[in-house]
Short mmCIF file of C-alpha atoms and ligand atoms in Angstrom, two decimals:
data_model
loop_
_atom_site.label_atom_id
_atom_site.label_comp_id
_atom_site.label_asym_id
_atom_site.label_seq_id
_atom_site.Cartn_x
_atom_site.Cartn_y
_atom_site.Cartn_z
CA MET A 4 7.90 19.39 10.04
CA ASP A 5 7.91 19.79 6.00
CA LYS A 6 4.33 21.37 5.36
CA LEU A 7 2.10 21.08 1.91
CA LEU A 8 0.80 24.41 0.69
CA ILE A 9 -2.36 23.86 -1.33
CA ASP A 10 -4.23 26.66 -2.42
CA GLY A 11 -7.57 24.83 -4.02
CA GLY A 12 -10.44 25.20 -5.66
CA VAL A 13 -8.72 24.39 -9.17
CA PRO A 14 -9.43 21.60 -11.50
CA LEU A 15 -6.92 19.23 -12.65
CA TYR A 16 -6.16 18.66 -16.52
CA GLY A 17 -3.28 17.04 -17.72
CA THR A 18 -0.98 13.24 -17.76
CA VAL A 19 0.59 11.59 -14.60
CA SER A 20 2.21 8.71 -15.07
CA ILE A 21 2.28 6.15 -12.28
CA SER A 22 5.10 4.70 -10.34
CA GLY A 23 5.72 0.86 -9.53
CA ALA A 24 3.50 -0.21 -6.54
CA LYS A 25 5.03 0.28 -2.77
CA ASN A 26 3.65 -2.46 -1.82
CA ALA A 27 4.91 -4.96 -4.19
CA ALA A 28 8.34 -3.35 -4.06
CA LEU A 29 8.84 -4.13 0.01
CA PRO A 30 7.86 -7.97 -0.81
CA LEU A 31 10.06 -8.63 -3.75
CA LEU A 32 12.88 -6.55 -2.33
CA ALA A 33 12.88 -8.89 0.92
CA ALA A 34 12.26 -11.85 -1.66
CA THR A 35 15.95 -11.12 -2.98
CA LEU A 36 17.24 -12.32 0.79
CA LEU A 37 16.16 -16.11 -0.90
CA ALA A 38 19.02 -16.58 -3.06
CA PRO A 39 22.42 -15.44 -3.94
CA GLY A 40 23.75 -13.67 -7.12
CA GLU A 41 22.41 -10.38 -8.72
CA HIS A 42 18.80 -9.47 -8.44
CA VAL A 43 17.23 -7.16 -11.01
CA LEU A 44 14.14 -5.40 -9.99
CA HIS A 45 12.70 -3.06 -12.82
CA ASN A 46 10.47 0.42 -11.62
CA VAL A 47 10.94 -0.17 -7.92
CA PRO A 48 9.60 3.35 -6.75
CA ASP A 49 11.97 5.62 -4.80
CA LEU A 50 9.84 6.59 -1.62
CA ARG A 51 10.73 6.39 2.17
CA ASP A 52 9.45 3.10 2.57
CA THR A 53 11.28 1.58 -0.08
CA ARG A 54 15.05 3.25 1.13
CA THR A 55 13.79 1.67 4.81
CA MET A 56 13.92 -1.47 3.28
CA LEU A 57 17.15 -1.37 1.37
CA LYS A 58 18.89 -0.08 4.51
CA LEU A 59 17.15 -3.06 6.07
CA LEU A 60 18.88 -5.31 3.47
CA GLU A 61 21.94 -3.62 3.47
CA ILE A 62 22.30 -4.07 7.72
CA LEU A 63 21.46 -7.95 6.47
CA GLY A 64 24.53 -7.98 4.51
CA VAL A 65 23.04 -7.32 1.25
CA GLN A 66 25.05 -5.12 -1.50
CA TRP A 67 22.68 -2.34 -3.66
CA GLU A 68 22.90 0.37 -6.06
CA ARG A 69 19.64 1.87 -8.08
CA SER A 70 19.97 3.47 -11.00
CA GLY A 71 16.56 5.10 -12.05
CA LYS A 72 13.87 3.53 -11.33
CA THR A 73 15.97 -0.31 -11.59
CA VAL A 74 17.40 -1.54 -8.38
CA ARG A 75 20.31 -4.27 -8.72
CA ILE A 76 20.80 -6.35 -5.43
CA ASN A 77 23.82 -8.90 -4.66
CA ALA A 78 22.26 -10.88 -1.93
CA ASP A 79 26.26 -13.63 -1.95
CA ASN A 80 26.87 -13.12 1.63
CA LEU A 81 24.36 -12.35 4.21
CA THR A 82 25.76 -11.33 7.96
CA GLY A 83 23.04 -11.33 9.80
CA VAL A 84 19.65 -12.21 10.76
CA GLU A 85 18.29 -9.26 12.65
CA ALA A 86 15.67 -6.43 12.06
CA PRO A 87 16.70 -3.85 14.56
CA TYR A 88 13.46 -2.45 16.36
CA ASP A 89 14.47 1.57 15.72
CA LEU A 90 14.41 0.31 11.64
CA VAL A 91 11.17 -1.94 12.19
CA LYS A 92 9.13 0.82 14.24
CA THR A 93 9.73 3.18 11.18
CA MET A 94 8.05 0.79 8.79
CA ARG A 95 5.86 -2.86 9.41
CA ALA A 96 6.60 -4.10 6.02
CA SER A 97 10.05 -4.76 7.72
CA VAL A 98 8.32 -7.86 9.12
CA LEU A 99 8.62 -9.71 5.44
CA VAL A 100 12.06 -10.26 5.98
CA LEU A 101 11.32 -13.03 8.34
CA GLY A 102 10.14 -15.93 5.39
CA PRO A 103 12.94 -15.41 3.22
CA LEU A 104 15.54 -15.49 6.10
CA LEU A 105 14.29 -18.87 7.78
CA ALA A 106 14.12 -20.08 4.00
CA ARG A 107 17.97 -19.14 3.14
CA LEU A 108 19.31 -18.93 6.85
CA GLY A 109 17.13 -21.04 9.31
CA SER A 110 16.29 -18.26 11.59
CA ALA A 111 15.60 -14.42 12.20
CA ARG A 112 15.26 -11.96 14.51
CA VAL A 113 12.90 -9.57 13.97
CA SER A 114 11.34 -6.61 16.03
CA LEU A 115 7.88 -6.62 16.77
CA PRO A 116 6.29 -3.85 14.91
CA GLY A 117 4.13 -2.43 17.21
CA GLY A 118 0.99 -1.07 16.49
CA CYS A 119 0.46 1.90 14.20
CA ALA A 120 -1.68 5.00 13.81
CA ILE A 121 -4.74 2.15 12.01
CA GLY A 122 -4.33 -0.19 14.26
CA ALA A 123 -2.43 -2.72 16.16
CA ARG A 124 -1.54 -4.45 13.47
CA PRO A 125 -0.82 -7.93 15.38
CA ILE A 126 1.79 -10.44 13.23
CA ASN A 127 0.29 -13.95 14.96
CA TYR A 128 -1.32 -14.75 11.42
CA HIS A 129 2.50 -14.74 10.17
CA LEU A 130 4.16 -16.78 13.13
CA LYS A 131 1.28 -19.36 13.79
CA GLY A 132 1.98 -20.02 9.78
CA PHE A 133 5.66 -20.54 10.47
CA GLU A 134 5.07 -22.69 12.97
CA LYS A 135 2.90 -25.28 11.00
CA LEU A 136 6.60 -25.29 8.80
CA GLY A 137 8.20 -26.71 11.86
CA VAL A 138 9.33 -23.11 12.91
CA THR A 139 9.90 -22.44 16.71
CA THR A 140 8.78 -19.06 17.54
CA ASN A 141 9.23 -16.78 20.68
CA LEU A 142 8.59 -13.56 22.08
CA GLU A 143 11.94 -11.89 23.61
CA GLN A 144 12.31 -8.45 24.58
CA GLY A 145 10.26 -7.23 22.20
CA TYR A 146 11.54 -9.03 19.26
CA VAL A 147 10.26 -12.17 17.59
CA GLU A 148 12.96 -15.21 18.04
CA ALA A 149 12.29 -17.81 15.01
CA ILE A 150 14.00 -20.73 14.49
CA ALA A 151 13.44 -23.55 11.61
CA ASN A 152 14.51 -27.03 13.30
CA GLY A 153 16.50 -28.18 10.10
CA ARG A 154 14.75 -28.18 6.93
CA MET A 155 10.74 -26.80 7.12
CA GLN A 156 8.65 -29.19 6.41
CA GLY A 157 5.53 -28.88 4.08
CA ALA A 158 2.17 -28.05 5.32
CA THR A 159 -1.98 -26.59 5.50
CA VAL A 160 -1.52 -23.28 6.36
CA TYR A 161 -4.79 -21.51 6.94
CA PHE A 162 -5.62 -18.00 7.53
CA ASP A 163 -8.61 -16.46 9.45
CA VAL A 164 -8.10 -13.04 7.92
CA PRO A 165 -6.72 -13.10 4.34
CA SER A 166 -3.08 -10.71 5.69
CA VAL A 167 -1.73 -9.59 2.40
CA THR A 168 2.04 -9.68 3.96
CA GLY A 169 1.55 -12.65 6.35
CA THR A 170 0.21 -14.98 2.95
CA GLU A 171 3.55 -12.98 1.29
CA ASN A 172 5.83 -14.10 4.46
CA VAL A 173 5.00 -17.39 4.75
CA LEU A 174 4.82 -17.76 0.74
CA MET A 175 8.58 -16.58 0.72
CA ALA A 176 9.31 -19.30 4.03
CA SER A 177 7.38 -22.46 1.78
CA VAL A 178 9.05 -22.37 -1.59
CA VAL A 179 11.85 -24.32 -0.02
CA ALA A 180 10.59 -26.16 2.45
CA GLU A 181 10.01 -30.06 1.86
CA GLY A 182 7.09 -31.23 0.02
CA GLU A 183 3.98 -29.54 -0.43
CA THR A 184 2.53 -26.04 1.44
CA VAL A 185 -1.08 -25.35 0.72
CA ILE A 186 -1.98 -21.43 1.88
CA GLU A 187 -6.01 -21.60 2.12
CA ASN A 188 -7.57 -18.45 2.14
CA ALA A 189 -4.59 -16.26 0.64
CA ALA A 190 -4.67 -13.27 0.17
CA ARG A 191 -5.45 -12.93 -3.22
CA GLU A 192 -4.29 -8.80 -3.98
CA PRO A 193 -2.30 -8.27 -7.28
CA GLU A 194 1.35 -7.30 -5.10
CA VAL A 195 0.80 -11.40 -3.79
CA GLY A 196 0.54 -12.33 -7.95
CA ASN A 197 3.85 -9.79 -8.59
CA LEU A 198 5.72 -11.31 -5.73
CA VAL A 199 4.11 -15.65 -7.10
CA ASP A 200 5.91 -14.33 -10.64
CA MET A 201 8.84 -13.29 -9.00
CA LEU A 202 9.48 -16.24 -6.51
CA VAL A 203 8.50 -19.30 -9.89
CA ALA A 204 11.08 -16.82 -11.92
CA MET A 205 13.48 -17.45 -9.10
CA GLY A 206 12.75 -21.12 -9.69
CA ALA A 207 10.01 -22.12 -7.23
CA ASN A 208 7.10 -24.06 -7.77
CA ILE A 209 3.69 -22.45 -7.04
CA GLU A 210 0.33 -22.48 -8.25
CA GLY A 211 -3.29 -21.04 -7.98
CA LYS A 212 -1.57 -17.35 -8.07
CA ASP A 213 -4.17 -14.68 -7.97
CA THR A 214 -6.76 -17.39 -5.95
CA ASP A 215 -7.33 -17.87 -2.26
CA ARG A 216 -5.83 -21.11 -2.41
CA LEU A 217 -1.82 -21.25 -2.94
CA VAL A 218 -0.42 -24.79 -3.88
CA VAL A 219 3.95 -24.83 -3.03
CA GLN A 220 6.01 -27.83 -4.13
CA GLY A 221 9.03 -26.86 -2.16
CA VAL A 222 12.62 -27.21 -3.88
CA SER A 223 15.92 -27.43 -3.04
CA GLU A 224 17.00 -24.10 -4.28
CA LEU A 225 16.11 -20.54 -5.83
CA HIS A 226 18.53 -18.70 -7.69
CA ALA A 227 18.67 -14.55 -8.29
CA THR A 228 15.90 -13.49 -10.99
CA GLU A 229 15.16 -10.00 -13.43
CA SER A 230 11.58 -8.75 -12.08
CA LYS A 231 9.15 -5.77 -12.36
CA ILE A 232 7.10 -3.96 -9.79
CA ILE A 233 3.79 -3.62 -11.31
CA PRO A 234 2.11 -0.33 -10.83
CA ASP A 235 0.56 1.65 -8.20
CA ARG A 236 -3.18 0.59 -7.78
CA ILE A 237 -3.50 3.02 -5.03
CA GLU A 238 -1.65 5.91 -6.22
CA THR A 239 -3.77 4.94 -9.54
CA GLY A 240 -6.59 5.44 -7.36
CA THR A 241 -5.44 8.13 -5.24
CA TYR A 242 -5.36 10.22 -8.37
CA MET A 243 -8.59 9.20 -9.86
CA ILE A 244 -10.61 10.43 -6.90
CA ALA A 245 -8.55 14.10 -6.80
CA VAL A 246 -9.73 14.17 -10.10
CA ALA A 247 -13.59 13.48 -9.17
CA ALA A 248 -13.29 15.68 -6.50
CA THR A 249 -11.61 18.85 -8.35
CA GLY A 250 -13.21 18.70 -11.85
CA GLY A 251 -11.39 18.78 -14.60
CA SER A 252 -9.44 15.77 -16.78
CA VAL A 253 -6.72 13.81 -16.22
CA THR A 254 -5.56 10.62 -18.22
CA ILE A 255 -3.40 8.66 -16.25
CA THR A 256 -0.65 6.81 -17.74
CA ASP A 257 1.36 3.43 -16.83
CA CYS A 258 -1.45 2.16 -14.78
CA ASP A 259 -2.91 -1.22 -14.91
CA PRO A 260 -6.86 -0.44 -14.84
CA SER A 261 -7.89 -4.24 -14.22
CA HIS A 262 -6.82 -3.66 -10.44
CA LEU A 263 -9.13 -1.11 -9.81
CA LEU A 264 -12.48 -2.57 -10.88
CA ALA A 265 -14.41 -1.76 -7.54
CA LEU A 266 -13.25 1.77 -7.54
CA THR A 267 -14.27 2.48 -11.16
CA GLU A 268 -17.50 1.36 -10.46
CA LYS A 269 -18.10 3.41 -7.39
CA LEU A 270 -16.53 6.25 -9.40
CA LEU A 271 -18.98 5.52 -12.41
CA LEU A 272 -22.10 5.54 -9.89
CA CYS A 273 -21.16 9.26 -8.17
CA GLY A 274 -21.46 10.66 -11.95
CA VAL A 275 -17.72 10.69 -13.36
CA ASN A 276 -16.92 10.04 -17.08
CA ILE A 277 -13.95 6.95 -17.04
CA GLU A 278 -12.49 5.93 -20.33
CA GLU A 279 -9.73 2.86 -20.36
CA THR A 280 -7.17 1.52 -22.43
CA GLU A 281 -4.86 -1.43 -21.43
CA ASP A 282 -2.46 0.46 -19.49
CA SER A 283 -4.27 3.85 -19.22
CA ILE A 284 -7.33 5.42 -17.41
CA THR A 285 -8.57 9.07 -18.37
CA VAL A 286 -11.05 10.36 -15.42
CA SER A 287 -13.11 13.05 -16.22
CA CYS A 288 -16.30 15.24 -15.03
CA PRO A 289 -19.00 16.32 -17.13
CA GLU A 290 -19.18 20.17 -18.05
CA ILE A 291 -22.09 21.47 -16.13
CA ASP A 292 -23.04 25.40 -16.42
CA GLY A 293 -19.84 25.51 -18.34
CA ARG A 294 -17.51 23.89 -15.46
CA SER A 295 -16.38 20.67 -15.01
CA LEU A 296 -17.24 19.95 -11.52
CA CYS A 297 -20.19 17.08 -12.00
CA ARG A 298 -22.72 16.93 -9.34
CA LEU A 299 -21.52 14.09 -7.41
CA ARG A 300 -24.36 11.63 -6.29
CA SER A 301 -23.25 10.10 -2.73
CA ILE A 302 -22.70 6.54 -2.40
CA ASP A 303 -21.93 4.26 0.39
CA ILE A 304 -18.71 1.68 0.55
CA THR A 305 -17.26 -1.56 2.21
CA THR A 306 -14.03 -1.76 2.42
CA LEU A 307 -13.08 -5.48 1.39
CA PRO A 308 -9.74 -7.75 0.67
CA TYR A 309 -9.37 -7.70 -3.14
CA PRO A 310 -11.17 -7.64 -5.35
CA GLY A 311 -13.31 -5.60 -2.63
CA PHE A 312 -13.05 -2.05 -2.33
CA PRO A 313 -9.16 -1.04 -0.91
CA THR A 314 -8.89 -0.41 2.31
CA ASP A 315 -6.00 2.33 1.17
CA LEU A 316 -8.95 4.00 -1.12
CA GLN A 317 -10.88 4.69 1.81
CA ALA A 318 -10.08 7.91 3.32
CA GLN A 319 -9.80 9.05 -0.03
CA PHE A 320 -12.93 8.20 -1.42
CA MET A 321 -14.08 10.14 2.07
CA ALA A 322 -12.90 12.88 0.72
CA LEU A 323 -14.67 12.90 -2.36
CA MET A 324 -18.12 12.04 -0.67
CA VAL A 325 -17.79 14.99 2.06
CA GLN A 326 -18.62 16.61 -1.43
CA GLY A 327 -21.39 14.85 -2.57
CA ASP A 328 -25.02 15.45 -2.96
CA GLY A 329 -26.55 13.25 0.29
CA THR A 330 -25.45 10.71 2.98
CA SER A 331 -22.83 8.46 1.82
CA ILE A 332 -21.95 5.68 4.61
CA ILE A 333 -18.52 4.05 4.81
CA HIS A 334 -18.37 0.86 6.46
CA GLU A 335 -14.54 -0.02 7.25
CA THR A 336 -13.94 -3.67 7.68
CA ILE A 337 -10.19 -3.81 7.84
CA PHE A 338 -8.74 -1.96 10.42
CA GLU A 339 -9.82 -1.08 13.60
CA ASN A 340 -8.88 2.59 13.12
CA ARG A 341 -8.64 4.15 10.26
CA PHE A 342 -10.68 7.05 10.44
CA MET A 343 -8.31 9.30 11.87
CA HIS A 344 -9.05 11.50 8.54
CA VAL A 345 -12.27 12.51 10.13
CA ALA A 346 -11.40 14.76 12.34
CA GLU A 347 -8.91 16.65 9.95
CA LEU A 348 -11.49 16.67 7.31
CA LYS A 349 -13.92 18.21 9.71
CA ARG A 350 -11.55 21.30 10.00
CA LEU A 351 -11.90 21.97 6.72
CA GLY A 352 -15.81 21.87 6.62
CA ALA A 353 -16.58 18.46 6.70
CA ASP A 354 -20.40 16.62 7.97
CA ILE A 355 -18.97 13.48 9.55
CA ALA A 356 -20.00 10.90 12.48
CA ILE A 357 -18.37 8.31 13.47
CA GLU A 358 -20.12 5.06 14.87
CA GLY A 359 -18.01 1.73 15.19
CA SER A 360 -16.78 0.80 12.06
CA ARG A 361 -19.04 3.25 10.14
CA ALA A 362 -18.77 6.64 9.08
CA ILE A 363 -21.94 8.48 7.91
CA ILE A 364 -20.84 11.87 5.89
CA ARG A 365 -23.60 14.28 4.86
CA GLY A 366 -22.39 15.99 2.05
CA ILE A 367 -22.47 19.46 1.49
CA GLY A 368 -22.18 19.75 -2.35
CA ARG A 369 -19.48 21.01 -4.22
CA ASP A 370 -17.72 24.51 -3.21
CA THR A 371 -18.15 24.40 0.13
CA LEU A 372 -14.75 23.10 1.81
CA CYS A 373 -12.85 26.14 3.55
CA GLY A 374 -8.85 25.59 3.46
CA ALA A 375 -7.47 25.38 7.44
CA PRO A 376 -4.07 23.65 8.32
CA VAL A 377 -4.64 20.30 9.07
CA MET A 378 -2.16 17.29 10.16
CA ALA A 379 -1.36 13.95 8.15
CA THR A 380 -1.56 11.06 10.32
CA ASP A 381 -0.97 8.23 8.09
CA LEU A 382 0.37 7.53 4.86
CA ARG A 383 -3.45 7.49 3.51
CA ALA A 384 -5.30 10.01 5.70
CA SER A 385 -2.59 12.36 4.14
CA ALA A 386 -3.45 11.61 0.60
CA SER A 387 -7.44 12.10 1.73
CA LEU A 388 -6.35 15.33 3.45
CA VAL A 389 -4.43 16.63 -0.08
CA ILE A 390 -7.48 15.78 -2.33
CA ALA A 391 -9.68 17.64 0.16
CA GLY A 392 -7.21 20.38 0.42
CA LEU A 393 -7.18 20.66 -3.84
CA SER A 394 -10.61 20.62 -3.72
CA ALA A 395 -11.34 23.41 -0.61
CA LEU A 396 -11.69 27.28 -1.16
CA GLY A 397 -8.51 28.69 -0.34
CA ARG A 398 -5.19 28.09 1.26
CA THR A 399 -4.89 24.15 2.99
CA GLU A 400 -1.58 23.77 4.76
CA VAL A 401 -1.01 19.99 5.28
CA SER A 402 1.76 19.30 7.87
CA ARG A 403 3.81 15.93 8.79
CA ILE A 404 4.00 15.30 5.01
CA TYR A 405 6.93 12.69 6.18
CA HIS A 406 3.63 10.13 6.32
CA LEU A 407 2.84 11.18 2.36
CA GLU A 408 6.32 10.74 1.58
CA ARG A 409 6.32 7.14 2.32
CA GLY A 410 3.86 5.95 -0.61
CA TYR A 411 3.57 8.87 -2.94
CA GLU A 412 6.76 9.33 -5.36
CA GLU A 413 7.48 13.01 -6.46
CA MET A 414 3.23 13.87 -5.48
CA ALA A 415 4.43 17.33 -5.39
CA GLU A 416 5.69 17.81 -8.55
CA LYS A 417 2.86 15.09 -10.29
CA LEU A 418 -0.11 17.21 -8.77
CA ARG A 419 1.54 20.45 -10.36
CA ALA A 420 2.21 19.05 -13.53
CA LEU A 421 -2.13 18.78 -13.77
CA GLY A 422 -2.11 22.39 -12.57
CA ALA A 423 -2.20 22.14 -9.27
CA ARG A 424 -1.19 24.84 -6.98
CA VAL A 425 0.68 23.10 -4.75
CA GLU A 426 4.19 23.54 -2.91
CA ILE A 427 6.39 21.46 -0.24
CA VAL A 428 7.88 23.95 2.88
CA ARG A 429 10.51 22.13 4.16
CA GLU A 430 11.02 23.24 7.92
C1 EPZ B 519 -0.94 -4.44 3.82
O1 EPZ B 519 -1.08 -4.66 5.36
C2 EPZ B 519 -0.75 -3.27 3.03
N1 EPZ B 519 0.66 -2.99 3.22
C3 EPZ B 519 -1.76 -2.41 4.13
O2 EPZ B 519 -1.03 -1.49 3.10
C4 EPZ B 519 -3.01 -2.57 3.60
O3 EPZ B 519 -3.34 -1.69 3.83
C5 EPZ B 519 -3.36 -3.88 4.41
O4 EPZ B 519 -1.88 -4.97 3.76
C6 EPZ B 519 -4.71 -4.41 3.78
O5 EPZ B 519 -5.01 -4.23 2.37
C7 EPZ B 519 1.83 -4.04 2.73
O6 EPZ B 519 1.55 -4.57 1.98
C8 EPZ B 519 2.96 -3.41 2.86
P1 EPZ B 519 -3.19 -7.50 6.56
P2 EPZ B 519 -0.93 -6.25 6.17
O7 EPZ B 519 -2.34 -8.29 7.12
O8 EPZ B 519 -0.41 -7.10 5.67
C9 EPZ B 519 -5.15 -8.41 10.90
C10 EPZ B 519 -0.55 0.95 3.08
O9 EPZ B 519 -1.51 1.91 3.24
N2 EPZ B 519 -3.73 -9.09 11.12
O10 EPZ B 519 -3.84 -7.89 5.69
O11 EPZ B 519 0.04 -5.74 7.41
C11 EPZ B 519 -4.88 -6.92 10.47
O12 EPZ B 519 -4.77 -6.05 12.09
C12 EPZ B 519 -0.59 -0.09 3.83
O13 EPZ B 519 0.12 1.31 2.04
C13 EPZ B 519 -4.06 -9.81 12.50
O14 EPZ B 519 -5.04 -9.82 13.11
O15 EPZ B 519 -2.37 -6.36 6.02
C14 EPZ B 519 -5.66 -6.24 9.89
O16 EPZ B 519 -6.76 -5.73 10.98
C15 EPZ B 519 -1.23 0.44 5.02
N3 EPZ B 519 -3.02 -10.95 12.53
C16 EPZ B 519 -6.27 -6.92 9.05
O17 EPZ B 519 -5.55 -8.49 10.02
C17 EPZ B 519 -2.14 -10.81 11.26
O18 EPZ B 519 -0.86 -11.29 11.77
C18 EPZ B 519 -5.41 -7.32 7.51
O19 EPZ B 519 -4.24 -6.66 7.87
C19 EPZ B 519 -2.12 -9.44 10.46
C20 EPZ B 519 -3.18 -9.07 10.19
#
């Protein structure tokens, strides 16, 4: 198992550039299935998950090549409609090929993704949406068989929960359906907006970008286009929290501060300094007794759909609140099992109790965490352990860092450039 070795207690200083958003790259890569021709996608992060999605597209007949951050994709000749289990089980976002395959070929066979560390992660809202558009779906040997009997018919699709990939999947199916489709209680995450922009550039007719109501007028055909992946707001937030945790001052570039209002608000309440430009954020801790390790005020957070506090930053923020000056309550409302990082943080000395969907963190102040071997369980939990390790005195070894490499491009290199003492050990 590959490990990340961290010798903590070092404040971070310098500049870090943010990569393209994983959770935008995945739906936009899937959307290339919708139209023949050569698609060009810029700012595509090179991650375990984007490599998995490209492998899935290849299985479906797509040809692609990467040069730097740009990926060229040719979807002229699709040769299959099946997303196999051994691939889907490694990345549930593979289900995002369902919508485009139904739109382009009228059928799809995708393995049910199964659960993951943070929850059951069903796709019932996706399937209910497709059925509203006239698709028949059934479950056979762990696979979802979806068939559009002729051209899909526009309809009103209501999401009980504003599912991000559910919205993206149904949207990609609806753009060539007959007539009007309305998606009510749609997800408003910026990554959905990035997909809307790409689909409109491909010839789709979509109103309501960035709102909870998307109105689509079906068109008869779409064409390939050139698009750019938006900056990764979760990677940005992870580095913002890391600086707040270790002290120091870091300028985060190539990011979009407007996507991080909820986190910025909370960090200011904790006593951290933040300065913004249009595409950069500088996070610093005020000097106290000659050290840039500001006293952190303990505050409460509740995770919510965008623009609320993102569930994908909950684990990282907990690693910060562990060092707070009082008690902090973190209420996780999106996933039913997203506290896997708690047990590992406690190995570093954290004082945390879980009561249902709430974690009660009793801050132990600064310079109190002690390094220890810990194990990553999921993508954002691993980021939380890295932040705690950077803050802890002594050595922390984070094992199973393949979780980390799913969603963070060159994290060890970026942290070393900020002065962190980190090293990857490949085993
Ligand atoms: C997306 O997952 C993100 N992944 C997740 O990021 C993110 O945590 C999540 O949205 C919430 O913001 C991608 O975009 C690839 P949901 P998604 O459907 O779409 C339940 C990361 O770390 N639900 O919005 O799968 C679901 O179980 C990942 O980058 C159903 O019950 O999340 C959850 O409790 C982790 N039935 C809630 O809704 C459904 O059909 C929100 O899930 C769909 C969802």
